[in-house]
Coordinates of C-alpha atoms and ligand atoms in Angstrom, one line a residue:
X217 CA 91.8 99.5 88.1
X218 CA 91.0 103.1 87.8
X219 CA 91.4 104.2 91.4
X220 CA 92.6 107.0 93.5
X221 CA 95.4 106.5 96.0
X222 CA 96.9 108.8 98.6
X223 CA 99.7 108.5 101.2
X224 CA 100.8 111.0 103.8
X225 CA 103.4 111.3 106.5
X226 CA 103.6 114.1 109.0
X227 CA 105.6 115.4 111.9
X228 CA 103.9 116.3 115.2
X229 CA 102.4 119.8 115.1
X230 CA 101.7 119.6 111.3
X231 CA 98.0 119.8 111.8
X232 CA 95.4 119.9 114.5
X233 CA 93.3 117.4 112.6
X234 CA 93.6 113.7 112.9
X235 CA 95.4 112.1 109.9
X236 CA 92.3 110.0 109.1
X237 CA 90.4 113.2 108.4
X238 CA 93.1 114.5 106.1
X239 CA 93.2 111.2 104.2
X240 CA 89.4 111.2 103.9
X241 CA 89.4 114.8 102.5
X242 CA 92.1 113.9 100.0
X243 CA 90.0 110.8 98.9
X244 CA 87.0 113.0 98.5
X245 CA 88.9 114.9 95.9
X246 CA 90.0 111.7 94.2
X247 CA 86.5 110.2 94.2
X248 CA 86.1 111.0 90.5
X249 CA 88.6 108.2 89.9
X250 CA 86.3 105.5 91.3
X251 CA 83.8 105.2 94.1
X252 CA 82.6 101.6 94.7
X253 CA 84.6 101.1 97.9
X254 CA 87.0 103.1 100.0
X255 CA 89.5 102.6 102.8
X256 CA 92.4 103.9 104.8
X257 CA 95.2 102.5 107.0
X258 CA 97.1 104.6 109.5
X259 CA 100.0 103.9 111.8
X260 CA 98.8 105.2 115.1
X261 CA 100.8 107.3 117.6
X262 CA 101.1 104.0 119.6
X263 CA 102.7 102.2 116.6
X264 CA 99.7 100.1 115.7
X265 CA 98.2 99.6 112.2
X266 CA 94.6 100.7 112.0
X267 CA 92.7 99.6 108.9
X268 CA 89.2 100.8 108.1
X269 CA 87.6 99.9 104.8
X270 CA 84.2 99.0 103.2
X271 CA 82.2 98.9 100.1
X272 CA 80.2 102.1 99.4
X273 CA 80.8 105.7 98.8
X274 CA 83.2 107.8 100.9
X275 CA 80.7 109.9 102.9
X276 CA 78.8 106.9 104.0
X277 CA 81.8 104.7 104.7
X278 CA 83.6 107.4 106.5
X279 CA 80.7 108.1 108.8
X280 CA 80.1 104.4 109.4
X281 CA 83.8 103.6 110.2
X282 CA 84.8 107.0 111.8
X283 CA 87.6 107.9 109.4
X284 CA 87.8 111.4 111.0
X285 CA 88.8 110.0 114.4
X286 CA 91.9 108.0 113.4
X287 CA 95.1 109.8 114.5
X288 CA 98.6 108.7 113.6
X289 CA 102.0 109.5 112.0
X290 CA 101.5 108.1 108.5
X291 CA 98.7 106.6 106.4
X292 CA 97.4 105.6 103.0
X293 CA 94.0 105.8 101.5
X294 CA 92.2 104.4 98.5
X295 CA 89.0 104.9 96.5
X296 CA 88.2 102.0 94.2
X297 CA 86.7 101.2 90.8
X298 CA 86.6 97.5 90.7
X299 CA 88.3 95.4 88.0
X300 CA 89.7 92.3 89.8
X301 CA 87.2 91.2 92.3
X302 CA 83.7 92.6 92.8
X303 CA 83.1 95.7 95.0
X304 CA 83.0 94.3 98.5
X305 CA 84.4 95.0 102.0
X306 CA 87.1 92.3 101.5
X307 CA 88.2 93.6 98.1
X308 CA 88.4 97.2 99.3
X309 CA 91.9 98.6 99.8
X310 CA 94.2 98.9 101.8
X311 CA 95.4 95.3 101.7
X312 CA 97.6 93.9 104.4
X313 CA 100.1 91.1 105.0
X314 CA 99.5 88.0 107.3
X315 CA 100.9 89.8 110.4
X316 CA 98.8 92.9 109.8
X317 CA 101.9 95.2 109.9
X318 CA 102.0 96.3 106.3
X319 CA 99.3 98.1 104.3
X320 CA 99.2 98.7 100.6
X321 CA 97.0 100.7 98.2
X322 CA 97.2 100.2 94.5
X323 CA 95.9 101.7 91.3
X324 CA 96.5 99.5 88.2
X325 CA 96.5 95.8 87.4
X326 CA 99.2 93.3 88.4
X327 CA 99.2 91.0 85.4
X328 CA 101.2 88.2 87.0
X329 CA 99.4 88.1 90.3
X330 CA 98.1 84.6 89.9
X331 CA 101.6 83.1 89.6
X332 CA 102.8 85.3 92.6
X333 CA 99.8 84.3 94.7
X334 CA 100.4 80.5 94.0
X335 CA 104.0 80.9 95.1
X336 CA 103.0 82.9 98.3
X337 CA 100.4 80.2 99.2
X338 CA 103.0 77.5 99.0
X339 CA 105.1 79.7 101.4
X340 CA 102.1 79.6 103.8
X341 CA 100.6 83.1 103.2
X342 CA 96.8 83.3 103.5
X343 CA 94.7 85.7 101.4
X344 CA 91.4 87.4 102.3
X345 CA 90.5 89.0 99.0
X346 CA 90.1 88.3 95.2
X347 CA 92.3 91.2 94.3
X348 CA 95.6 91.2 92.4
X349 CA 96.9 93.9 94.9
X350 CA 96.9 91.6 97.9
X351 CA 100.0 89.8 96.7
X352 CA 102.1 93.0 97.3
X353 CA 102.0 93.2 101.1
X354 CA 102.6 89.5 101.3
X355 CA 105.6 89.7 99.0
X356 CA 107.1 92.5 101.1
X357 CA 106.4 90.4 104.2
X358 CA 108.1 87.4 102.6
X359 CA 111.3 89.4 101.7
X360 CA 111.4 90.9 105.2
X361 CA 111.4 87.4 106.7
X362 CA 114.5 86.8 104.6
X363 CA 116.3 89.7 106.3
X364 CA 115.6 92.7 104.1
X365 CA 114.6 96.0 105.7
X366 CA 111.2 97.5 104.6
X367 CA 112.5 99.6 101.8
X368 CA 114.7 96.9 100.3
X369 CA 111.8 94.4 100.6
X370 CA 109.5 96.9 98.8
X371 CA 112.0 97.3 96.0
X372 CA 112.5 93.5 95.7
X373 CA 108.7 93.2 95.5
X374 CA 108.4 95.9 92.8
X375 CA 111.1 94.0 90.7
X376 CA 108.7 91.0 90.6
X377 CA 105.5 92.9 89.5
X378 CA 104.3 92.9 85.9
X379 CA 101.6 95.2 84.7
X380 CA 100.5 98.7 85.7
X381 CA 100.8 100.2 89.2
X382 CA 100.8 103.3 91.3
X383 CA 101.5 102.0 94.9
X384 CA 101.7 103.5 98.3
X385 CA 102.7 101.4 101.4
X386 CA 103.2 101.8 105.1
X387 CA 104.8 99.5 107.5
X388 CA 104.8 99.5 111.3
X389 CA 108.5 98.7 111.4
X390 CA 109.3 102.0 109.6
X391 CA 106.4 104.1 110.8
X392 CA 107.1 107.5 109.5
X393 CA 107.6 106.6 105.8
X394 CA 105.2 106.1 102.9
X395 CA 106.8 103.9 100.3
X396 CA 105.8 104.3 96.7
X397 CA 106.3 103.0 93.1
X398 CA 105.0 103.9 89.7
X399 CA 104.6 102.1 86.4
X400 CA 102.0 103.2 83.9
X401 CA 99.5 104.6 86.5
X402 CA 99.9 108.2 87.5
X403 CA 101.6 109.1 90.8
X404 CA 102.7 112.4 92.2
X405 CA 104.7 113.4 95.2
X406 CA 103.6 116.6 97.1
X407 CA 106.2 118.4 99.2
X408 CA 104.6 120.0 102.3
X409 CA 105.9 121.6 105.4
X410 CA 106.6 119.1 108.2
X411 CA 104.7 116.7 105.9
X412 CA 105.0 114.9 102.5
X413 CA 102.4 113.3 100.3
X414 CA 101.9 110.9 97.4
X415 CA 98.7 110.8 95.3
X416 CA 97.2 109.9 92.0
X417 CA 96.4 113.5 91.3
X418 CA 97.6 116.8 92.8
X419 CA 94.1 117.8 93.8
X420 CA 94.4 115.4 96.7
X421 CA 96.9 117.5 98.5
X422 CA 96.4 121.0 97.0
X423 CA 95.3 122.3 100.5
X424 CA 98.8 121.6 101.8
X425 CA 101.2 122.2 99.0
X426 CA 101.6 123.2 95.4
X427 CA 105.2 121.9 95.1
X428 CA 105.1 118.6 93.3
X429 CA 107.3 115.9 91.7
X430 CA 105.6 113.9 88.9
X431 CA 107.0 110.4 89.2
X432 CA 108.1 108.6 86.0
X433 CA 107.6 105.0 85.0
X434 CA 110.0 102.7 86.9
X435 CA 110.6 105.0 89.8
X436 CA 110.3 103.9 93.5
X437 CA 111.1 105.7 96.7
X438 CA 109.6 106.9 100.0
X439 CA 108.5 110.1 101.7
X440 CA 109.2 110.9 105.3
X441 CA 108.0 114.1 106.9
X442 CA 111.2 116.0 106.0
X443 CA 112.7 113.8 103.3
X444 CA 112.0 112.4 99.8
X445 CA 114.0 109.6 98.2
X446 CA 113.4 108.5 94.6
X447 CA 115.3 105.8 92.8
X448 CA 115.1 104.4 89.3
X449 CA 115.8 100.9 88.2
X450 CA 118.7 100.3 85.8
X451 CA 119.4 96.9 84.3
X452 CA 123.1 95.9 84.6
X453 CA 124.1 92.5 83.3
X454 CA 120.6 91.2 84.0
X455 CA 120.6 92.6 87.6
X456 CA 118.4 95.5 88.7
X457 CA 120.4 98.4 90.1
X458 CA 118.6 101.1 91.9
X459 CA 120.1 104.5 91.1
X460 CA 119.2 107.7 93.1
X461 CA 117.4 110.6 91.4
X462 CA 118.2 114.2 92.1
X463 CA 114.9 115.2 93.8
X464 CA 115.4 119.0 93.9
X465 CA 115.8 119.3 90.1
X466 CA 112.4 117.6 89.6
X467 CA 110.3 119.9 91.8
X468 CA 107.6 121.9 90.0
X469 CA 105.0 124.4 91.3
X470 CA 101.5 123.9 90.0
X471 CA 99.2 126.8 89.2
X472 CA 96.0 125.4 90.6
X473 CA 94.6 126.7 93.9
X474 CA 92.7 124.6 96.5
X475 CA 89.5 126.7 95.9
X476 CA 89.6 125.5 92.2
X477 CA 88.9 122.0 93.4
X478 CA 86.2 122.6 95.9
X479 CA 82.5 123.0 95.1
X480 CA 82.2 126.7 96.2
X481 CA 78.6 126.5 97.1
X482 CA 77.3 124.5 94.1
X483 CA 75.5 121.2 94.9
X484 CA 77.6 119.3 92.4
X485 CA 81.0 119.7 90.7
X486 CA 79.3 119.2 87.4
X487 CA 77.1 122.3 87.8
X488 CA 80.1 124.3 89.1
X489 CA 82.1 123.3 86.1
X490 CA 79.3 124.1 83.7
X491 CA 79.2 127.5 85.2
X492 CA 82.9 127.9 85.1
X493 CA 83.0 127.7 81.3
X494 CA 83.2 131.4 80.7
X495 CA 86.3 131.6 82.9
X496 CA 87.8 128.3 81.6
X497 CA 87.3 129.6 78.0
X498 CA 88.9 133.0 78.9
X499 CA 91.8 131.1 80.4
X500 CA 92.2 128.9 77.4
X501 CA 92.0 131.8 74.9
X502 CA 94.3 134.0 76.9
X503 CA 97.2 131.7 76.2
X504 CA 96.1 130.2 72.9
X505 CA 98.3 132.3 70.5
X506 CA 101.5 131.0 72.2
X507 CA 100.1 127.6 72.9
X508 CA 99.3 126.7 69.3
X509 CA 102.1 128.5 67.5
X510 CA 104.6 125.6 67.2
X511 CA 101.9 123.0 66.5
X512 CA 100.3 125.1 63.8
X513 CA 103.7 125.5 62.1
X514 CA 104.3 121.7 62.0
X515 CA 100.7 121.1 61.0
X516 CA 101.0 123.5 58.1
X517 CA 103.8 121.3 56.7
X518 CA 102.3 118.0 57.5
X519 CA 101.0 115.2 55.3
X520 CA 98.1 113.6 57.0
X521 CA 96.7 114.3 60.5
X522 CA 95.1 111.7 62.7
X523 CA 93.3 112.9 65.8
X524 CA 92.7 110.4 68.7
X525 CA 90.4 110.7 71.7
X526 CA 87.9 108.9 73.8
X527 CA 84.4 109.9 74.9
X528 CA 84.0 113.6 75.1
X529 CA 87.6 114.2 73.9
X530 CA 86.8 112.1 70.8
X531 CA 83.9 114.5 70.1
X532 CA 86.3 117.4 70.3
X533 CA 88.6 115.6 67.8
X534 CA 85.7 115.3 65.3
X535 CA 85.2 119.0 65.3
X536 CA 89.0 119.6 65.0
X537 CA 89.2 117.2 62.0
X538 CA 86.3 118.9 60.3
X539 CA 87.9 122.3 60.8
X540 CA 91.3 121.2 59.6
X541 CA 89.7 119.9 56.4
X542 CA 87.5 122.8 55.8
X543 CA 89.6 125.8 56.9
X544 CA 93.2 124.4 56.4
X545 CA 92.6 122.1 53.4
X546 CA 94.4 119.3 55.2
X547 CA 93.7 115.5 55.2
X548 CA 92.5 115.1 58.7
X549 CA 90.6 112.3 60.4
X550 CA 89.3 111.8 63.9
X551 CA 89.4 108.3 65.3
X552 CA 88.2 106.7 68.5
X553 CA 91.5 106.0 70.3
X554 CA 90.6 102.4 71.1
X555 CA 90.1 101.7 67.4
X556 CA 93.2 103.6 66.2
X557 CA 95.5 100.6 65.6
X558 CA 93.7 100.0 62.3
X559 CA 94.7 103.5 61.2
X560 CA 98.1 103.8 62.8
X561 CA 99.5 101.0 60.6
X562 CA 99.1 103.4 57.6
X563 CA 101.2 106.1 59.1
X564 CA 104.5 107.3 57.8
X565 CA 107.0 110.1 58.4
X566 CA 105.5 113.6 57.8
X567 CA 102.2 112.5 59.3
X568 CA 101.0 113.9 62.6
X569 CA 99.0 112.3 65.3
X570 CA 97.2 114.6 67.8
X571 CA 96.1 112.9 71.1
X572 CA 93.3 114.9 72.8
X573 CA 92.7 114.0 76.4
X574 CA 91.5 116.0 79.4
X575 CA 93.5 113.9 81.8
X576 CA 96.4 113.0 79.6
X577 CA 96.2 109.5 81.1
X578 CA 93.6 107.6 79.1
X579 CA 95.3 104.4 78.2
X580 CA 93.9 104.0 74.7
X581 CA 94.9 107.5 73.6
X582 CA 98.3 107.1 75.2
X583 CA 98.8 103.8 73.4
X584 CA 97.9 105.4 70.1
X585 CA 100.5 108.2 70.7
X586 CA 103.1 105.6 71.6
X587 CA 102.5 103.5 68.5
X588 CA 102.4 106.6 66.3
X589 CA 105.8 107.7 67.6
X590 CA 107.2 104.2 66.9
X591 CA 106.0 104.6 63.3
X592 CA 107.8 107.9 62.9
X593 CA 104.8 110.2 63.0
X594 CA 105.2 113.4 65.0
X595 CA 102.9 113.4 68.0
X596 CA 101.1 116.2 69.8
X597 CA 99.3 116.0 73.1
X598 CA 96.4 118.3 73.9
X599 CA 95.6 117.9 77.6
X600 CA 94.3 119.7 80.7
X601 CA 96.8 118.2 83.1
X602 CA 100.3 119.6 83.3
X603 CA 103.0 116.9 83.3
X604 CA 100.5 114.1 82.6
X605 CA 101.9 111.0 81.0
X606 CA 100.7 112.0 77.5
X607 CA 102.2 115.4 77.8
X608 CA 105.6 113.9 78.7
X609 CA 105.5 111.2 76.0
X610 CA 104.3 113.2 73.0
X611 CA 106.9 115.1 70.9
X612 CA 104.9 118.3 71.6
X613 CA 102.2 119.3 74.0
X614 CA 99.5 121.9 74.4
X615 CA 97.9 122.6 77.7
X616 CA 94.2 123.8 77.5
X617 CA 94.3 125.6 80.9
X618 CA 90.7 124.9 81.8
X619 CA 91.5 124.3 85.5
X620 CA 90.9 121.1 87.4
X621 CA 87.8 119.1 86.3
X622 CA 86.4 116.9 89.1
X623 CA 82.9 116.0 87.8
X624 CA 83.1 112.6 86.0
X625 CA 81.2 114.1 83.1
X626 CA 83.5 116.4 81.1
X627 CA 82.0 119.8 80.5
X628 CA 84.3 122.8 80.7
X629 CA 87.2 120.9 79.3
X630 CA 85.1 120.0 76.2
X631 CA 84.4 123.7 75.4
X632 CA 88.0 124.6 76.1
X633 CA 89.3 121.8 73.9
X634 CA 87.1 123.0 71.0
X635 CA 88.2 126.6 71.4
X636 CA 91.8 125.6 71.4
X637 CA 91.6 123.2 68.5
X638 CA 89.5 125.6 66.5
X639 CA 92.2 128.3 67.0
X640 CA 94.8 125.7 65.9
X641 CA 92.9 124.8 62.8
X642 CA 92.4 128.4 61.7
X643 CA 96.0 129.3 62.4
X644 CA 97.1 126.3 60.3
X645 CA 94.8 127.4 57.5
X646 CA 96.3 130.9 57.7
X647 CA 99.9 129.6 57.6
X648 CA 99.1 127.4 54.6
X649 CA 97.7 130.4 52.7
X650 CA 94.3 128.7 52.6
X651 CA 92.6 131.4 54.7
X652 CA 93.1 135.2 54.2
X653 CA 94.3 136.9 57.4
X654 CA 91.1 139.0 57.3
X655 CA 88.9 135.8 57.4
X656 CA 91.1 134.2 60.0
X657 CA 90.8 137.4 62.2
X658 CA 87.1 137.2 61.9
X659 CA 87.1 133.7 63.4
X660 CA 89.6 134.7 66.1
X661 CA 87.4 137.6 67.1
X662 CA 84.3 135.3 67.2
X663 CA 86.3 132.9 69.4
X664 CA 87.2 135.7 71.8
X665 CA 83.5 136.4 72.2
X666 CA 82.7 132.9 73.4
X667 CA 83.3 133.5 77.1
X668 CA 80.7 136.2 77.2
X669 CA 78.3 134.3 74.9
X670 CA 78.5 131.2 77.1
X671 CA 77.8 133.4 80.1
X672 CA 74.7 134.7 78.3
X673 CA 73.5 131.2 77.4
X674 CA 73.9 130.1 81.0
X675 CA 71.9 133.0 82.2
X676 CA 69.1 132.7 79.6
X677 CA 68.8 128.9 79.3
X678 CA 69.4 127.3 82.7
X679 CA 65.9 127.7 84.0
X680 CA 64.5 126.6 80.7
X681 CA 66.7 123.5 80.6
X682 CA 65.5 122.7 84.1
X683 CA 61.8 123.0 82.9
X684 CA 62.5 120.8 79.9
X685 CA 64.2 118.3 82.2
X686 CA 60.7 117.6 83.8
X687 CA 59.7 116.2 80.5
X688 CA 63.0 114.3 79.8
X689 CA 63.0 112.6 83.2
X690 CA 59.9 110.6 82.0
X691 CA 61.6 109.4 78.8
X692 CA 63.7 106.3 78.3
X693 CA 65.0 107.2 74.8
X694 CA 66.0 110.2 72.8
X695 CA 67.6 111.0 69.4
X696 CA 70.2 113.7 69.0
X697 CA 70.5 114.8 65.3
X698 CA 72.9 117.2 63.6
X699 CA 74.9 117.9 60.5
X700 CA 78.5 119.0 60.0
X701 CA 79.8 120.7 63.1
X702 CA 76.4 120.2 64.7
X703 CA 76.9 116.4 64.7
X704 CA 79.7 116.1 67.2
X705 CA 77.7 118.5 69.4
X706 CA 74.7 116.3 69.1
X707 CA 76.9 113.3 70.0
X708 CA 78.3 115.1 73.1
X709 CA 74.7 116.1 74.2
X710 CA 73.7 112.4 73.9
X711 CA 76.7 111.2 75.8
X712 CA 76.0 113.6 78.7
X713 CA 72.3 112.5 78.8
X714 CA 73.3 108.8 78.7
X715 CA 76.1 108.9 81.3
X716 CA 74.5 111.0 84.0
X717 CA 70.7 110.7 83.5
X718 CA 70.7 107.1 82.2
X719 CA 68.4 107.9 79.2
X720 CA 69.2 105.9 76.2
X721 CA 70.3 108.8 73.9
X722 CA 71.5 108.1 70.4
X723 CA 73.2 110.6 68.1
X724 CA 72.8 110.4 64.3
X725 CA 73.7 112.4 61.3
X726 CA 70.3 114.2 60.7
X727 CA 70.3 113.1 57.0
X728 CA 70.8 109.5 58.0
X729 CA 67.9 109.4 60.4
X730 CA 65.5 108.4 57.6
X731 CA 67.5 105.3 56.9
X732 CA 66.4 103.4 59.9
X733 CA 66.3 105.3 63.2
X734 CA 63.0 107.0 62.3
X735 CA 61.3 103.6 62.7
X736 CA 61.5 104.0 66.5
X737 CA 59.6 107.3 66.6
X738 CA 56.3 107.2 68.3
X739 CA 54.1 109.7 70.2
X740 CA 56.2 111.9 72.5
X741 CA 59.7 110.5 71.5
X742 CA 62.2 113.3 72.1
X743 CA 64.3 114.3 69.1
X744 CA 66.9 117.0 69.7
X745 CA 68.2 118.8 66.6
X746 CA 71.4 120.8 66.8
X747 CA 71.6 123.5 64.1
X748 CA 74.7 125.7 64.1
X749 CA 73.9 128.1 61.3
X750 CA 71.0 129.4 59.2
X751 CA 72.6 127.7 56.2
X752 CA 71.4 124.4 57.5
X753 CA 67.9 125.6 58.2
X754 CA 66.2 124.3 55.0
X755 CA 67.5 120.7 55.4
X756 CA 66.8 120.5 59.1
X757 CA 63.3 121.9 58.5
X758 CA 62.4 118.8 56.5
X759 CA 64.0 116.5 59.2
X760 CA 61.9 118.2 61.9
X761 CA 58.7 117.8 59.8
X762 CA 59.4 114.1 59.1
X763 CA 59.9 113.4 62.8
X764 CA 57.0 115.5 64.0
X765 CA 54.7 113.8 61.4
X766 CA 55.4 110.5 63.3
X767 CA 54.7 112.0 66.8
X768 CA 58.2 113.1 67.8
X769 CA 58.6 115.8 70.4
X770 CA 61.1 118.1 68.6
X771 CA 63.6 120.1 70.6
X772 CA 65.9 122.5 68.8
X773 CA 69.2 124.2 69.6
X774 CA 69.5 126.8 66.9
X775 CA 70.6 130.4 66.2
X776 CA 68.0 133.1 66.7
X777 CA 67.9 133.8 62.9
X778 CA 66.6 130.3 62.1
X779 CA 63.0 131.4 62.9
X780 CA 61.3 129.1 60.5
X781 CA 62.9 126.0 62.0
X782 CA 62.3 127.1 65.5
X783 CA 58.6 127.7 64.8
X784 CA 58.3 124.1 63.9
X785 CA 59.8 122.8 67.1
X786 CA 58.0 122.0 70.3
X787 CA 60.8 123.5 72.4
X788 CA 63.7 125.7 71.2
X789 CA 66.9 126.8 72.9
X790 CA 67.5 130.1 71.0
X791 CA 71.2 130.7 70.7
X792 CA 73.1 133.8 69.7
X793 CA 74.0 134.1 66.1
X794 CA 77.8 133.6 65.8
X795 CA 80.4 132.4 63.3
X796 CA 79.9 128.6 63.0
X797 CA 83.3 128.0 64.7
X798 CA 82.2 129.9 67.8
X799 CA 78.8 128.2 67.7
X800 CA 80.6 124.9 67.9
X801 CA 82.1 126.0 71.2
X802 CA 78.9 127.3 72.8
X803 CA 75.9 125.3 71.5
X804 CA 76.6 122.3 73.7
X805 CA 75.9 124.3 76.9
X806 CA 72.1 123.9 76.9
X807 CA 72.6 120.2 76.3
X808 CA 74.9 119.9 79.3
X809 CA 72.3 121.7 81.4
X810 CA 69.5 119.5 80.1
X811 CA 71.4 116.3 81.0
X812 CA 72.4 117.8 84.4
X813 CA 68.8 118.7 85.4
X814 CA 67.4 115.5 84.0
X815 CA 69.7 113.6 86.3
X816 CA 68.8 115.8 89.3
X817 CA 65.1 115.4 88.7
X818 CA 65.5 111.7 88.5
X819 CA 67.2 111.8 91.9
X820 CA 70.6 110.8 90.5
X821 CA 74.1 112.1 91.6
X822 CA 75.6 113.6 88.4
X823 CA 79.1 113.6 89.9
X824 CA 79.1 109.9 90.4
X825 CA 77.4 108.1 87.5
X826 CA 77.2 104.4 88.0
X827 CA 79.9 102.2 86.5
X828 CA 82.0 105.1 85.4
X829 CA 85.4 106.6 86.4
X830 CA 86.7 109.8 85.1
X831 CA 90.1 108.5 84.0
X832 CA 90.2 105.2 82.2
X833 CA 93.8 103.8 82.6
X834 CA 92.9 100.2 81.7
X835 CA 92.2 98.8 78.3
Ligands
F6R1173 C1 82.4 111.9 79.3 C2 83.8 111.7 79.8 C3 84.6 110.6 79.2 C4 86.0 111.1 78.8 C5 86.8 110.0 78.3 C6 88.2 110.5 77.9 O1 81.8 112.9 80.0 O2 84.2 112.4 80.6 O3 83.9 110.1 78.1 O4 85.8 112.1 77.9 O5 87.0 109.0 79.3 O6 88.9 111.0 79.0 P1 90.2 112.0 78.7 O7 89.7 113.2 78.0 O8 90.7 112.2 80.1 O9 91.1 111.2 77.8

């Protein structure tokens, strides 16, 4: 499952607001992780377990079930993206034991749940859902019946679980504690005043604290209002021994502020994040010299470079690979992370694998990094989330500093990834003596201009993108064509259009479009051409003519000096003339806006595209 979980425990006087409201607000910030059902469980001031959960999105469910009115001393909450068991009221978390005293929320997959469930049924436990998670409260109940206290029973349960999990649990018999465990799914402890938290992501509790502990695989523990206990399993002669961890030494302070994760007046996070790109780019570029210095040195001495990513991050790796080949004269290839095993087997020492991932948690990319390490390659993580799993596991990590991205569709992290990876490629070229410092400086200067160029594009093109969206909303299909650096931009434009506006959008190398795709063109079929520099104008002109001759509606994203090409198009986003590397950063912006406004005009919620979750932590 890709889900969001949260747990909180608080002393009296911590907040005027009921705990249910606090949990609901935290879940709202985690909604990007899944949103097909939602629920909470709270131990009330009277010592009862109150569980409210349902299929549906959080605002609707919370209103229907009155989340805001539930008061208590501790609680857990969950927002779900279904894997085991369809979205339904029964399958929504939290799940409870037979006696209704224990409640559990879970992100991950318990692989051996069927075996555990069969055993529990023979013990007389009855189940109400199809989920893998429900075995957990019943196992804890079973251990408690054999005389263990809640924490011991929880640890005994964790010892039996196979698979991936981030867990939070409350129990009436120990009401002020939230018990937790982590294996392969992210989980973070937040240290508040008179309160402590656990959550899948820091954004859940940023309103209360920026002091965090990132939990590691194999750790379990609990938070009470003024106490945190973490233990790690050590195997000793086949027996699990739980060893305490020094909590103080693990505390970190995160930079992000609560305002950074709220909508600040925008209707949707996606639009807010599109508009944040000038600031995100400025933030990325302000730290880029230090950020890439070590990685560029190792790249300069490397054999081959494989870049792994999924979705939008994969598109960023395509650009990076192209730039490493072109400007650093390196053997570099971008690979979709889920297909990387066919490449990783060829790795040897001296090779480098770069994992690019906004979240640093995408399981396919993470797996690629792990395998590459095993094969002796040096691994580098490029992520937006400090202390994410990938950052911790790779030999080296670079943080893009774009700020929290909540919208499911990646926007500002894409432009920041490209800016950072471009800088890295050019620096590597300089260190290898392939690029003269004067040429490299020209590119660095062009990259430094990108925040103001993107601000200009947003100002000039937003209204026009919204007008064009009136046409796009009536279309079921579109082609996005490009060459060279323009192709990954076209691919990213098509992905945005597909995932939030549900238009079947397909990206193709422009030159390849004659070899089949053109057969689909009929009157009014939208074809979007991405042209990054005037050098490509001649070739793209003939592609536009071919498409138009068959009735296509030609849309162009091109520099202002490509006048002949733009005069052929039906609609043109006229972009500032820049170095092609800087154009690769900024030319996606009108395509993000076009997808956003097409979704809005179709009445869709761009922050919650159907069937998608922002972070994919399952294969
Ligand atoms: C698309 C999108 C996804 C992610 C992909 C990888 O808008 O957001 O395609 O890019 O799931 O996620 P990260 O970058 O977190 O590894």
